[in-house]
Short mmCIF file of C-alpha atoms in Angstrom, two decimals:
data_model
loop_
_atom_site.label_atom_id
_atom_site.label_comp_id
_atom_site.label_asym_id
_atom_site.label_seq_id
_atom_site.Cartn_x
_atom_site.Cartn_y
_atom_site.Cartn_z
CA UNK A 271 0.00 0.00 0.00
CA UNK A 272 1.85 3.22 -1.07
CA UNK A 273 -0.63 5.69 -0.16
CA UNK A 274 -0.11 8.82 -2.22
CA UNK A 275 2.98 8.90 -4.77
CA UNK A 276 3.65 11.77 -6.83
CA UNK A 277 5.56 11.65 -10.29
CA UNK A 278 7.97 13.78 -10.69
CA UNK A 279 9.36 14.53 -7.63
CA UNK A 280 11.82 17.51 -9.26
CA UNK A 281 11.48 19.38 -13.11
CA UNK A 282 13.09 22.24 -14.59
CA UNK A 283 10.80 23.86 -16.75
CA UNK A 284 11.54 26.94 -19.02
CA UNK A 285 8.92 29.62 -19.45
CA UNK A 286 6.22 28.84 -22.39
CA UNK A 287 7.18 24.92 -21.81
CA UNK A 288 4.24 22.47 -21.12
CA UNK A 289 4.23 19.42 -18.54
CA UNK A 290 2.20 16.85 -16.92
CA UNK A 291 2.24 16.00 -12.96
CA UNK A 292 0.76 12.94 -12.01
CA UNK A 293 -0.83 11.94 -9.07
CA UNK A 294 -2.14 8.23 -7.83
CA UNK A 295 -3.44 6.73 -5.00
CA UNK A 296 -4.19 3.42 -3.94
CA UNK A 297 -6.58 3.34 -1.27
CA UNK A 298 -9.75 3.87 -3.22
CA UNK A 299 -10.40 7.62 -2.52
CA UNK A 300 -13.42 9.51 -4.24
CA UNK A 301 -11.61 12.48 -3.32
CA UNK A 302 -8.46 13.89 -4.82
CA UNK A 303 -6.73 17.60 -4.75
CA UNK A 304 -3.91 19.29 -6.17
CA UNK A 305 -2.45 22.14 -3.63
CA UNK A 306 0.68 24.32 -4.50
CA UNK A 307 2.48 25.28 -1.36
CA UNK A 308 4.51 28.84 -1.87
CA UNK A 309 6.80 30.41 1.24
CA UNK A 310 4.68 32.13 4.37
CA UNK A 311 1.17 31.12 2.68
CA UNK A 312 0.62 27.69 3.16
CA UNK A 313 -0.97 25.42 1.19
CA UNK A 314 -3.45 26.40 -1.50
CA UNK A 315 -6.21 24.63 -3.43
CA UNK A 316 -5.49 24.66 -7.12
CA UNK A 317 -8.32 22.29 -8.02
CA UNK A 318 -10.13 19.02 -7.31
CA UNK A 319 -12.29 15.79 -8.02
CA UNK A 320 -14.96 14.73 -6.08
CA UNK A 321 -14.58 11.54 -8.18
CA UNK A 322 -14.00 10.00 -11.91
CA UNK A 323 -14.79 12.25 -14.60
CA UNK A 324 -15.43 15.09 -12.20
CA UNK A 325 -12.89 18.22 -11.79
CA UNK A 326 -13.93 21.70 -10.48
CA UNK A 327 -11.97 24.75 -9.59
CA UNK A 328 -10.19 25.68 -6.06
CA UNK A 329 -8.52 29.34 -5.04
CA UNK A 330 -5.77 29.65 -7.38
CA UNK A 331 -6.25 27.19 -10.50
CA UNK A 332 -5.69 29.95 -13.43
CA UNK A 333 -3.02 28.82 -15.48
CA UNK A 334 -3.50 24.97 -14.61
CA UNK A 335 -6.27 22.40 -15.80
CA UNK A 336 -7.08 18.75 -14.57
CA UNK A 337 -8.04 15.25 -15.61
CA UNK A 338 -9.53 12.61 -13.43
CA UNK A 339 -9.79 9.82 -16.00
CA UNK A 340 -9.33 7.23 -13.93
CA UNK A 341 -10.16 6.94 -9.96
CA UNK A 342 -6.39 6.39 -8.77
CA UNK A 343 -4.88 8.98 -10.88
CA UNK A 344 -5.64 12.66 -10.75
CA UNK A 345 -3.49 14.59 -13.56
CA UNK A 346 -2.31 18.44 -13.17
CA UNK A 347 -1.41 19.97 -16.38
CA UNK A 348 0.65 23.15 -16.70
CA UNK A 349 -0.02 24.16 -20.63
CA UNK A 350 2.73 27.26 -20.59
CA UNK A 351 4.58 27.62 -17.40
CA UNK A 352 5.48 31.18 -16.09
CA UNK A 353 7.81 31.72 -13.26
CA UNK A 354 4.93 32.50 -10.96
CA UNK A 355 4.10 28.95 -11.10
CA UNK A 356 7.78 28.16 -9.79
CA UNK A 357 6.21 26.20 -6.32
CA UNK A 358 6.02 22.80 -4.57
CA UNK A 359 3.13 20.70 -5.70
CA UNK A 360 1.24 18.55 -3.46
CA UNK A 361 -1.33 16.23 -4.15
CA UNK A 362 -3.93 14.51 -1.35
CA UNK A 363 -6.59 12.43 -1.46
CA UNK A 364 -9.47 11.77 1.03
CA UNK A 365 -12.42 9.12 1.55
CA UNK A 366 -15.25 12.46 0.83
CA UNK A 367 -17.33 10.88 3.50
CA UNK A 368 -17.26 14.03 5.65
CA UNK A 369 -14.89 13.41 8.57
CA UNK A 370 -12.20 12.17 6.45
CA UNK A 371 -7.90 12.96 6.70
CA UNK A 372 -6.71 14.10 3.43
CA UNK A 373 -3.55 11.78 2.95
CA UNK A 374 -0.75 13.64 1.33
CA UNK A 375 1.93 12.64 -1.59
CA UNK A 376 5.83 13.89 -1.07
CA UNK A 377 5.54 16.57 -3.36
CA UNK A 378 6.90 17.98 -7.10
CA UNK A 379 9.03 20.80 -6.86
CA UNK A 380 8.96 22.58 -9.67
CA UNK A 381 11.12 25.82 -10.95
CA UNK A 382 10.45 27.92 -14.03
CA UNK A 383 12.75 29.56 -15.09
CA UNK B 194 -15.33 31.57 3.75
CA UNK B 195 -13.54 29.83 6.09
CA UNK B 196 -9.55 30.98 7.27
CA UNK B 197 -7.14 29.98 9.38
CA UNK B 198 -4.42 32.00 11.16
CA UNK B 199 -1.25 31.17 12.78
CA UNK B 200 0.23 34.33 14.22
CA UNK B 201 3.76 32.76 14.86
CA UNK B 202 5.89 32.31 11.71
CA UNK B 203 8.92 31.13 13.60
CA UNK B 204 9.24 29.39 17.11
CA UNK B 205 12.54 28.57 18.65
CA UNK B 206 12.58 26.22 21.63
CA UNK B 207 15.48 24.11 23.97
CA UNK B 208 14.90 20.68 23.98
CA UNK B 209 13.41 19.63 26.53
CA UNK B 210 11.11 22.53 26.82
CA UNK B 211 7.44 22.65 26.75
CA UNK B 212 5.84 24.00 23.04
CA UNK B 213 2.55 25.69 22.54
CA UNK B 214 1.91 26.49 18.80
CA UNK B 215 -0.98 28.81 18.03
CA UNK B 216 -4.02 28.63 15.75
CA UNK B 217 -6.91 30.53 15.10
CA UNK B 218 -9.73 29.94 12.87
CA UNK B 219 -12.88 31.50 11.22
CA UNK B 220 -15.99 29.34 10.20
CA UNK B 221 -19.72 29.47 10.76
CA UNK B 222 -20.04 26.11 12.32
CA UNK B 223 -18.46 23.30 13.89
CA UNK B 224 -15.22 22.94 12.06
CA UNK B 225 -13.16 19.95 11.46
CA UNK B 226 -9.91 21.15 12.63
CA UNK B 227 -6.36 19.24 11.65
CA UNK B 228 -2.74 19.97 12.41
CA UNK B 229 -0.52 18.57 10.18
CA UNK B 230 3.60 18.75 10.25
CA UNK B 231 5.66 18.50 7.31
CA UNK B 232 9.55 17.69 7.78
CA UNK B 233 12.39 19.77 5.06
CA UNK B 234 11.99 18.30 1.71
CA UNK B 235 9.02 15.84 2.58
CA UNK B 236 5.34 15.65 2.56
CA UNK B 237 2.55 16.13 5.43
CA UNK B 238 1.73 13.97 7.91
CA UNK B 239 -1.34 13.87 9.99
CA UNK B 240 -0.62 14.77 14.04
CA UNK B 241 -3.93 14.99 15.12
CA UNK B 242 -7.89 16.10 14.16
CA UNK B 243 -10.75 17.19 15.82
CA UNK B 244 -14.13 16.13 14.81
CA UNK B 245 -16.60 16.44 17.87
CA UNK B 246 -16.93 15.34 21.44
CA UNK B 247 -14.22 15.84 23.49
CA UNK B 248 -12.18 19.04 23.20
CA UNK B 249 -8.58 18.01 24.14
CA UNK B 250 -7.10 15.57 21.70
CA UNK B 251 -4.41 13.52 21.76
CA UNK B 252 -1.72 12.63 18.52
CA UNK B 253 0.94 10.81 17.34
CA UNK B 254 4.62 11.65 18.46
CA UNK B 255 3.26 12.86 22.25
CA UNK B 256 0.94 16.23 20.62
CA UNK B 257 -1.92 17.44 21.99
CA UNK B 258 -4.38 19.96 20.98
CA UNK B 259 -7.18 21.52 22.27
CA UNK B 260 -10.67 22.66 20.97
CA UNK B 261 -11.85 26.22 22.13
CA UNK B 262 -14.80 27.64 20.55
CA UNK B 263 -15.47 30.60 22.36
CA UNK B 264 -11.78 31.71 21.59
CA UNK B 265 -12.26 29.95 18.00
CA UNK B 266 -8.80 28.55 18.98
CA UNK B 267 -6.88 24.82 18.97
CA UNK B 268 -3.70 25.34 19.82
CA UNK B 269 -0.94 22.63 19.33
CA UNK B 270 1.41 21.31 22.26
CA UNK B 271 3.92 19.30 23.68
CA UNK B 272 5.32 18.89 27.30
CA UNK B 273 8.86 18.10 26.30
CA UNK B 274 9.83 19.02 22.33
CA UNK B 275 12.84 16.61 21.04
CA UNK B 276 15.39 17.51 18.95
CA UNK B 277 13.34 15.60 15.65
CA UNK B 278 10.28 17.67 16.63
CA UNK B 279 12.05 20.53 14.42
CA UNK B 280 9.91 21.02 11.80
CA UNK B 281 6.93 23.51 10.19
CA UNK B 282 3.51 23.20 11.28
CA UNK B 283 0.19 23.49 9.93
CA UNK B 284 -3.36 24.21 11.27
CA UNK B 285 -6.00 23.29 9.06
CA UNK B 286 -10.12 23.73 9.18
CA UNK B 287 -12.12 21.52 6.88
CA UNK B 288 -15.91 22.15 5.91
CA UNK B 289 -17.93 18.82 6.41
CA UNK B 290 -20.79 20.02 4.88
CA UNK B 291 -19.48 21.68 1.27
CA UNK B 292 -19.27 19.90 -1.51
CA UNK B 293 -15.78 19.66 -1.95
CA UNK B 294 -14.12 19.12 1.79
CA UNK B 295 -11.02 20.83 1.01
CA UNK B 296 -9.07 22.27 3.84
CA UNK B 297 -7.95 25.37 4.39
CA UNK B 298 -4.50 25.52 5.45
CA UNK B 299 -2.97 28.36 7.93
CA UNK B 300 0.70 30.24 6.91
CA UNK B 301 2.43 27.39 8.77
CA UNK B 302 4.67 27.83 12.40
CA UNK B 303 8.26 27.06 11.59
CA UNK B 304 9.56 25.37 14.61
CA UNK B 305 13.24 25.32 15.93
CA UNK B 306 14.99 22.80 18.30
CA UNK B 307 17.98 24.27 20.14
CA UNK B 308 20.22 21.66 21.67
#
C-alpha cells in the first residue's frame, strides 16, 4: 500500500514549456486535490475531483487544468509555465465521507525559469 | 469563507522545553480542525484532528491539541519538544458540509529545536 505517490518529484521547466504531474493513489479515494504550497502562505487549493470524470476549480487554479480519467490517478497539467508557477506541488486524497484525513503525496518541486 | 491564522511564523525552543503552537480559525459552524507537520523536503503527515466530542485531543509523536470555541482557537502542544520535533507546522479547518471538503491551510509555524 503506497498511499499517495507523486511523479515527478523535481522538473526544470523553461517559461512557455508544457508538462504533466501525475498523481495516484491506492486506497480507493473519491476524493483527490492538487495544492501548490509557496513560502509564508501555506498550502493552496489549485483544483479538485470529487470523483472519476469530475474536476472543479479551487482558489488559485488559473493557469492549470485537470483530468480525473481514472479513480487512482488525478493529472495536473501546466499548458505554458510562467515563473509564478515556480512552487512545490502537493497532491492529497481523502475518503469524501465528511470526517475524512486528506492523505498527502511527497511533493513535485517545480522551478520555471 | 472559512480561514485559518497562525500568528507565529517562527518558534525557537530548547529541547526539553514545553511548546505551545498557536491557531486561530474562522468558520460558521463546527469545524473539522487538523494539524498537520511536514519535515524539510518531505510531505505532510497527519498529528492529530478534531471532529466532535471531546475538546482536548491527543496525537501521534506525544501532541496534543485543544478545541476552544469561544476563543475559535486549537492550539498545538507538547510537554517536552525533542530535537526531531524541528519542523513547520500546519493548522487546518475543513468544511464537512461543502461539496468539496477541502481544507484550508494556515501560513504554517516554523519550529526550531535548540540543543
Amino acid at each position: 500500500n503506497a498511499g499517495v505517490t507523486q511523479t515527478p518529484k523535481f522538473r526544470v521547466l523553461k517559461t512557455g514549456q508544457s508538462m504533466t504531474l501525475l498523481c495516484a493513489q491506492d486506497m480507493n479515494h473519491e476524493y483527490m486535490y492538487w495544492y501548490r504550497q509557496d513560502p509564508g502562505m501555506g498550502l493552496r487549493l489549485i483544483h479538485y475531483s470529487v470523483g472519476e470524470g469530475t474536476t472543479a476549480k479551487g482558489e488559485v487554479p488559473d493557469g492549470y487544468n485537470v483530468s480525473r480519467l481514472k479513480k487512482q490517478n488525478f493529472l495536473l497539467g501546466l499548458e505554458s509555465a510562467a515563473p509564478s508557477q515556480t512552487s512545490v506541488y502537493f497532491c492529497a486524497s481523502s475518503s469524501g465521507t465528511g470526517r475524512e484525513t486528506q492523505y498527502f503525496g511527497p511533493g513535485t518541486r517545480l522551478l520555471v525559469l | 469563507a472559512q480561514s485559518v491564522t497562525q500568528p507565529d511564523i517562527h518558534i525557537t525552543v530548547s529541547e526539553g522545553a514545553s511548546l505551545e503552537l498557536r491557531c486561530n480559525y474562522s468558520y460558521g459552524a463546527t469545524p473539522y480542525l487538523f494539524w498537520y507537520v511536514q519535515s524539510p523536503g518531505q510531505g505532510l503527515q497527519l498529528l492529530l484532528k478534531y471532529f466532535s466530542g471531546d475538546t482536548l485531543v491527543q496525537g501521534i509523536k506525544g501532541f496534543e491539541a485543544e478545541f476552544k470555541r469561544s476563543q475559535s482557537s486549537f492550539n498545538l502542544r507538547k510537554p517536552s519538544v525533542h530535537w526531531s520535533d524541528a519542523a513547520e507546522y500546519f493548522c487546518a479547518v475543513g468544511a464537512g458540509d461543502t461539496g468539496r471538503r477541502a481544507l484550508t491551510f494556515g501560513s504554517g509555524t516554523r519550529l526550531q529545536v535548540q540543543p
